[in-house]
Short mmCIF file of C-alpha atoms in Angstrom, two decimals:
data_model
loop_
_atom_site.label_atom_id
_atom_site.label_comp_id
_atom_site.label_asym_id
_atom_site.label_seq_id
_atom_site.Cartn_x
_atom_site.Cartn_y
_atom_site.Cartn_z
CA MET A 1 12.02 -12.47 -11.11
CA SER A 2 8.84 -14.43 -10.62
CA ASP A 3 6.34 -14.65 -13.41
CA LEU A 4 3.65 -12.00 -13.27
CA ARG A 5 1.10 -14.68 -14.07
CA GLU A 6 1.92 -16.27 -10.70
CA LEU A 7 0.79 -13.03 -9.07
CA TYR A 8 -2.13 -12.08 -11.31
CA GLN A 9 -3.75 -15.48 -11.67
CA GLN A 10 -6.98 -15.65 -13.68
CA THR A 11 -9.01 -16.34 -10.53
CA ILE A 12 -7.52 -13.25 -8.88
CA LEU A 13 -8.24 -11.08 -11.92
CA ASP A 14 -11.79 -12.44 -12.06
CA HIS A 15 -12.44 -11.50 -8.42
CA HIS A 16 -10.81 -8.11 -9.00
CA ARG A 17 -13.13 -7.38 -11.94
CA LYS A 18 -16.24 -8.86 -10.36
CA PRO A 19 -15.74 -8.73 -6.59
CA ARG A 20 -18.07 -11.01 -4.61
CA ASN A 21 -19.89 -9.82 -1.49
CA PHE A 22 -19.03 -6.24 -2.37
CA ARG A 23 -21.74 -4.56 -0.30
CA ALA A 24 -22.57 -3.39 3.19
CA ILE A 25 -24.60 -5.56 5.56
CA ALA A 26 -27.36 -3.46 7.13
CA GLY A 27 -27.36 -4.09 10.88
CA ALA A 28 -24.15 -6.11 10.78
CA ASP A 29 -23.15 -7.70 14.10
CA ARG A 30 -19.49 -6.96 13.53
CA THR A 31 -17.76 -4.25 11.52
CA ALA A 32 -14.07 -3.38 11.27
CA HIS A 33 -11.98 -1.00 9.19
CA GLY A 34 -8.62 -1.59 7.56
CA ASP A 35 -6.48 1.17 6.12
CA ASN A 36 -3.11 1.11 4.37
CA PRO A 37 -2.58 4.86 3.93
CA LEU A 38 0.68 4.55 2.01
CA CYS A 39 -1.04 2.42 -0.64
CA GLY A 40 -4.42 4.00 -0.40
CA ASP A 41 -6.06 0.62 0.22
CA ARG A 42 -9.15 0.90 2.41
CA ILE A 43 -11.59 -1.75 3.46
CA THR A 44 -14.58 -2.22 5.73
CA VAL A 45 -15.55 -5.78 6.63
CA TYR A 46 -19.10 -6.59 7.77
CA LEU A 47 -20.18 -9.82 9.49
CA ARG A 48 -23.55 -11.20 10.46
CA MET A 49 -23.20 -13.84 13.15
CA GLY A 50 -25.57 -16.50 14.44
CA ASN A 51 -24.86 -19.34 16.90
CA GLY A 52 -21.11 -18.69 16.65
CA VAL A 53 -21.21 -19.06 12.88
CA ILE A 54 -20.49 -16.41 10.25
CA LYS A 55 -23.88 -16.27 8.53
CA ASP A 56 -22.89 -13.54 6.12
CA ALA A 57 -19.68 -11.67 5.30
CA ALA A 58 -19.31 -8.66 3.03
CA TRP A 59 -16.91 -5.84 2.34
CA GLU A 60 -16.63 -2.40 0.85
CA GLY A 61 -13.58 -0.36 -0.02
CA SER A 62 -11.07 0.51 -2.67
CA GLY A 63 -7.65 -0.73 -3.54
CA CYS A 64 -5.47 -2.63 -5.92
CA ALA A 65 -6.37 -5.86 -7.70
CA ILE A 66 -4.64 -7.99 -5.09
CA SER A 67 -6.46 -6.44 -2.13
CA ARG A 68 -9.83 -6.50 -3.89
CA ALA A 69 -9.47 -10.13 -4.93
CA SER A 70 -8.26 -11.06 -1.45
CA ALA A 71 -11.29 -9.42 0.20
CA SER A 72 -13.65 -10.98 -2.34
CA MET A 73 -12.33 -14.53 -1.94
CA MET A 74 -11.95 -14.15 1.82
CA THR A 75 -15.59 -13.24 2.38
CA ALA A 76 -16.70 -16.06 0.09
CA GLY A 77 -14.44 -18.43 2.02
CA VAL A 78 -15.55 -17.65 5.57
CA ILE A 79 -19.33 -17.60 5.17
CA GLY A 80 -20.66 -20.62 7.06
CA LYS A 81 -17.51 -21.04 9.14
CA ARG A 82 -17.38 -20.93 12.94
CA ASN A 83 -15.28 -18.21 14.56
CA ALA A 84 -12.48 -20.61 15.40
CA GLU A 85 -12.47 -22.03 11.88
CA ALA A 86 -12.18 -18.54 10.40
CA ASP A 87 -9.29 -17.81 12.80
CA GLU A 88 -7.60 -21.02 11.71
CA LEU A 89 -8.01 -20.11 8.04
CA PHE A 90 -6.57 -16.66 8.74
CA HIS A 91 -3.45 -18.24 10.26
CA ARG A 92 -3.01 -20.62 7.33
CA VAL A 93 -3.42 -17.87 4.74
CA HIS A 94 -1.06 -15.65 6.70
CA ALA A 95 1.54 -18.43 6.83
CA MET A 96 1.16 -19.06 3.10
CA LEU A 97 1.70 -15.36 2.34
CA THR A 98 4.59 -14.72 4.68
CA GLU A 99 6.50 -17.89 5.52
CA GLU A 100 9.23 -19.62 3.55
CA SER A 101 8.20 -23.27 3.62
CA ASN A 102 4.47 -23.35 3.27
CA GLY A 103 3.78 -26.51 1.35
CA ASP A 104 1.27 -27.77 3.91
CA ALA A 105 -0.35 -24.42 4.49
CA ALA A 106 -0.93 -23.92 0.77
CA ARG A 107 -2.68 -27.28 0.53
CA ASP A 108 -5.03 -26.48 3.39
CA VAL A 109 -6.45 -23.19 2.20
CA GLY A 110 -8.49 -24.52 -0.72
CA LYS A 111 -9.14 -22.01 -3.49
CA LEU A 112 -7.18 -19.37 -1.59
CA ALA A 113 -4.01 -21.16 -2.73
CA VAL A 114 -4.11 -18.88 -5.80
CA PHE A 115 -2.56 -16.22 -3.54
CA ALA A 116 0.57 -18.32 -2.89
CA GLY A 117 2.40 -16.42 -5.65
CA VAL A 118 2.02 -13.11 -3.80
CA ARG A 119 4.78 -14.17 -1.42
CA GLU A 120 7.29 -13.73 -4.25
CA PHE A 121 6.32 -10.05 -4.49
CA PRO A 122 7.21 -8.73 -1.02
CA SER A 123 5.84 -5.24 -1.64
CA ARG A 124 2.42 -6.72 -2.38
CA VAL A 125 2.01 -9.06 0.60
CA LYS A 126 0.43 -6.32 2.69
CA CYS A 127 -2.24 -5.82 0.01
CA ALA A 128 -3.35 -9.44 0.36
CA THR A 129 -3.21 -9.53 4.16
CA LEU A 130 -5.16 -6.30 4.85
CA PRO A 131 -8.63 -7.86 4.37
CA TRP A 132 -7.68 -10.78 6.60
CA HIS A 133 -6.38 -8.61 9.42
CA THR A 134 -9.56 -6.56 9.11
CA LEU A 135 -11.63 -9.75 9.35
CA GLU A 136 -9.72 -10.71 12.50
CA ALA A 137 -10.41 -7.28 13.97
CA ALA A 138 -14.12 -7.75 13.21
CA LEU A 139 -14.20 -11.23 14.74
CA HIS A 140 -12.40 -10.08 17.87
CA GLY A 141 -14.13 -6.74 18.20
CA THR A 142 -11.14 -4.44 17.70
CA ALA A 143 -12.30 -0.82 17.57
CA GLU A 144 -9.12 0.70 16.10
CA PRO A 145 -8.65 0.53 12.32
CA VAL A 146 -6.05 -2.07 11.39
CA THR A 147 -3.16 -1.64 8.99
CA THR A 148 -0.61 -3.99 7.44
CA GLU A 149 1.90 -1.30 6.48
CA MET B 1 24.61 25.57 22.64
CA PRO B 2 26.31 22.37 23.85
CA PRO B 3 27.69 19.90 21.28
CA TYR B 4 25.14 17.22 20.36
CA GLN B 5 27.81 14.57 19.92
CA GLY B 6 31.41 13.97 21.03
CA GLY B 7 34.30 13.02 18.74
CA GLY B 8 37.37 14.21 16.88
CA ASP B 9 37.68 17.89 15.88
CA MET B 10 34.89 19.19 18.09
CA ILE B 11 37.31 19.75 20.95
CA LYS B 12 39.91 22.48 21.54
CA SER B 13 41.47 21.34 24.75
CA VAL B 14 40.67 19.05 27.67
CA THR B 15 42.08 19.16 31.21
CA PHE B 16 40.64 17.81 34.44
CA GLU B 17 39.57 21.34 35.24
CA LYS B 18 38.08 22.48 31.97
CA THR B 19 36.91 21.34 28.55
CA ARG B 20 36.98 23.86 25.72
CA TYR B 21 34.99 23.09 22.62
CA ASN B 22 36.11 24.08 19.15
CA ASP B 23 34.72 27.07 17.25
CA LEU B 24 31.78 26.75 14.90
CA PRO B 25 31.14 24.86 12.74
CA TYR B 26 33.62 22.28 14.11
CA LYS B 27 31.85 22.06 17.47
CA PHE B 28 28.95 20.38 15.67
CA GLU B 29 31.03 18.24 13.30
CA ALA B 30 32.32 15.49 15.53
CA GLY B 31 34.36 12.65 14.06
CA THR B 32 35.58 11.95 10.54
CA PRO B 33 33.69 14.11 8.09
CA HIS B 34 31.95 12.54 5.07
CA ILE B 35 35.09 12.88 2.93
CA ALA B 36 34.12 10.42 0.22
CA GLY B 37 30.73 12.11 -0.12
CA ALA B 38 32.30 15.56 -0.52
CA ILE B 39 34.68 14.26 -3.20
CA GLY B 40 31.79 12.53 -4.96
CA LEU B 41 29.70 15.69 -4.86
CA ALA B 42 32.55 17.70 -6.40
CA ALA B 43 32.95 15.10 -9.17
CA ALA B 44 29.21 15.20 -9.85
CA LEU B 45 29.24 19.00 -10.04
CA ASP B 46 32.23 18.91 -12.41
CA TYR B 47 30.42 16.41 -14.61
CA LEU B 48 27.21 18.44 -14.74
CA SER B 49 29.07 21.69 -15.35
CA ARG B 50 30.96 20.10 -18.23
CA LEU B 51 27.69 18.98 -19.81
CA GLY B 52 26.14 22.38 -19.16
CA PHE B 53 22.82 22.96 -17.46
CA ASP B 54 21.29 24.46 -20.62
CA ARG B 55 22.00 21.31 -22.57
CA ILE B 56 20.74 19.13 -19.72
CA GLY B 57 17.53 21.16 -19.55
CA ALA B 58 17.01 20.99 -23.30
CA ARG B 59 17.57 17.24 -23.34
CA GLU B 60 15.11 16.66 -20.50
CA GLU B 61 12.52 18.86 -22.19
CA GLU B 62 12.88 16.84 -25.35
CA LEU B 63 12.44 13.57 -23.43
CA LEU B 64 9.42 15.02 -21.63
CA ALA B 65 7.80 16.05 -24.91
CA TYR B 66 8.42 12.63 -26.44
CA GLY B 67 7.19 10.74 -23.36
CA THR B 68 4.09 12.94 -23.07
CA GLU B 69 3.22 12.30 -26.70
CA LEU B 70 3.67 8.53 -26.28
CA LEU B 71 1.60 8.22 -23.12
CA ALA B 72 -1.14 10.61 -24.25
CA ALA B 73 -1.68 8.41 -27.31
CA LEU B 74 -2.30 5.29 -25.21
CA PRO B 75 -5.93 4.37 -24.53
CA GLY B 76 -6.96 4.63 -20.88
CA VAL B 77 -4.05 6.85 -19.85
CA ARG B 78 -4.79 10.13 -18.08
CA LEU B 79 -1.79 12.36 -17.50
CA ILE B 80 -1.85 14.19 -14.16
CA GLY B 81 -0.02 17.52 -14.18
CA THR B 82 0.24 19.01 -17.65
CA ALA B 83 1.60 22.49 -16.95
CA ARG B 84 3.38 24.06 -19.91
CA ARG B 85 6.56 24.43 -17.93
CA LYS B 86 7.26 21.43 -15.74
CA ALA B 87 10.08 19.15 -14.70
CA ALA B 88 10.72 15.95 -16.67
CA VAL B 89 8.23 13.79 -14.81
CA LEU B 90 5.23 11.91 -16.20
CA SER B 91 2.53 11.24 -13.61
CA PHE B 92 -0.45 9.30 -14.85
CA VAL B 93 -3.29 6.98 -13.99
CA LEU B 94 -4.55 4.06 -15.99
CA ASP B 95 -8.30 3.80 -16.23
CA GLY B 96 -9.70 1.30 -13.71
CA ILE B 97 -6.30 -0.06 -12.70
CA HIS B 98 -4.70 0.78 -9.37
CA ALA B 99 -1.31 2.50 -9.52
CA HIS B 100 0.37 -0.25 -7.52
CA ASP B 101 -0.77 -2.91 -9.96
CA VAL B 102 0.60 -0.80 -12.82
CA GLY B 103 3.84 -0.35 -10.87
CA THR B 104 4.26 -4.10 -10.43
CA VAL B 105 3.76 -4.79 -14.15
CA LEU B 106 6.12 -1.96 -15.15
CA ASP B 107 8.73 -3.22 -12.71
CA HIS B 108 8.44 -6.63 -14.31
CA GLU B 109 9.05 -5.06 -17.73
CA GLY B 110 12.22 -3.43 -16.44
CA VAL B 111 10.81 0.06 -15.91
CA ALA B 112 11.30 1.53 -12.43
CA VAL B 113 8.59 4.01 -11.42
CA ARG B 114 7.14 5.37 -8.24
CA ALA B 115 3.52 4.43 -7.52
CA GLY B 116 1.37 5.84 -4.76
CA HIS B 117 0.37 9.24 -3.42
CA HIS B 118 3.95 10.56 -3.51
CA CYS B 119 3.63 12.09 -0.04
CA ALA B 120 1.20 14.55 -1.62
CA MET B 121 -2.24 13.36 -0.54
CA PRO B 122 -3.93 16.77 -0.93
CA VAL B 123 -2.82 16.84 -4.57
CA MET B 124 -4.30 13.37 -5.13
CA GLU B 125 -7.56 14.68 -3.71
CA ARG B 126 -7.40 17.75 -5.94
CA PHE B 127 -7.16 15.51 -9.01
CA GLY B 128 -9.66 13.00 -7.66
CA VAL B 129 -7.34 9.99 -7.78
CA ALA B 130 -6.22 7.54 -5.10
CA ALA B 131 -2.69 7.27 -6.40
CA THR B 132 -0.66 7.85 -9.54
CA VAL B 133 2.22 6.21 -11.35
CA ARG B 134 5.19 8.51 -11.92
CA ALA B 135 8.07 8.05 -14.33
CA SER B 136 10.92 10.52 -13.82
CA MET B 137 13.38 11.24 -16.60
CA ALA B 138 16.91 12.57 -16.44
CA PHE B 139 19.16 13.65 -19.31
CA TYR B 140 20.76 10.20 -19.44
CA ASN B 141 17.47 8.48 -20.22
CA THR B 142 16.73 7.62 -23.84
CA ARG B 143 13.82 7.63 -26.26
CA ALA B 144 14.14 3.85 -26.45
CA GLU B 145 13.52 3.66 -22.71
CA LEU B 146 10.38 5.74 -23.11
CA ASP B 147 9.26 3.36 -25.86
CA THR B 148 9.73 0.54 -23.31
CA LEU B 149 7.66 2.48 -20.79
CA ALA B 150 4.82 2.90 -23.29
CA ARG B 151 4.94 -0.80 -24.21
CA ALA B 152 4.84 -1.76 -20.53
CA VAL B 153 1.84 0.52 -19.86
CA ARG B 154 0.06 -1.08 -22.80
CA ARG B 155 0.84 -4.49 -21.34
CA ALA B 156 -0.46 -3.49 -17.91
CA ARG B 157 -3.75 -2.49 -19.49
CA GLU B 158 -4.01 -5.73 -21.48
CA MET B 159 -3.31 -7.74 -18.37
CA LEU B 160 -5.37 -5.94 -15.75
CA GLY B 161 -7.89 -3.82 -17.64
#
């Protein structure tokens, strides 16, 4: 079995303990909810947009270390990105988390590469992807809560 | 009531004019019955009867008492469900650590538990927790395995706390 340290990397544990952008954005332009009821992971993603750029991104919710760290690093990673760039990053992260050969994808996600180890723990992949699917729902204005279960 | 499925033994006779279904319960037991399962169930019942349900109960109570003592002594552990008379299960939460993270660490240490809301969300709400970790013991478990559980919980806290 894969090493636990591959899953719970120091960076992930740091973001779990001290999540970044863990707040609501008053008057957010975009808001979306994600819910994995079997796990009990819940997240709300807030975005403030300006000129097609994500000016601010924040989140609130509760969940396991993987989902918290994923939401924390995701919001930090998409602030300042254009919509299309955030979409592109979503696809790369998703490929890294779910696809077999992801050597290229892992290189192109920057700091988010610390989540590459999650792929070896199939039951935990949905924890890491929930914030990202919720971000996508916010970017594309989906009203229904999203789930990755 | 018409048969829900066709197959061997659910039929009495068939002609072009008329089909007669078998009597109950055969009408609803189409095809080859689960023979291996029935034999296995009988063997399991023989085995349990030979051990004796009193002895099984006593053994599980002893394991429960030992496991409760071990977990209650660990810092950060809160046992959920502490009725005087209860089945040999240990549900607990670890302070500040989500049950699924605990489950992953325990799994890695060779301890299989269930983590989550256990299809009992109102109970989770009653205890004010999102999810719990649950170790279930049977008479064939050992004190050494409970020692492993306690070590693994300690490790989960070191790692994620």
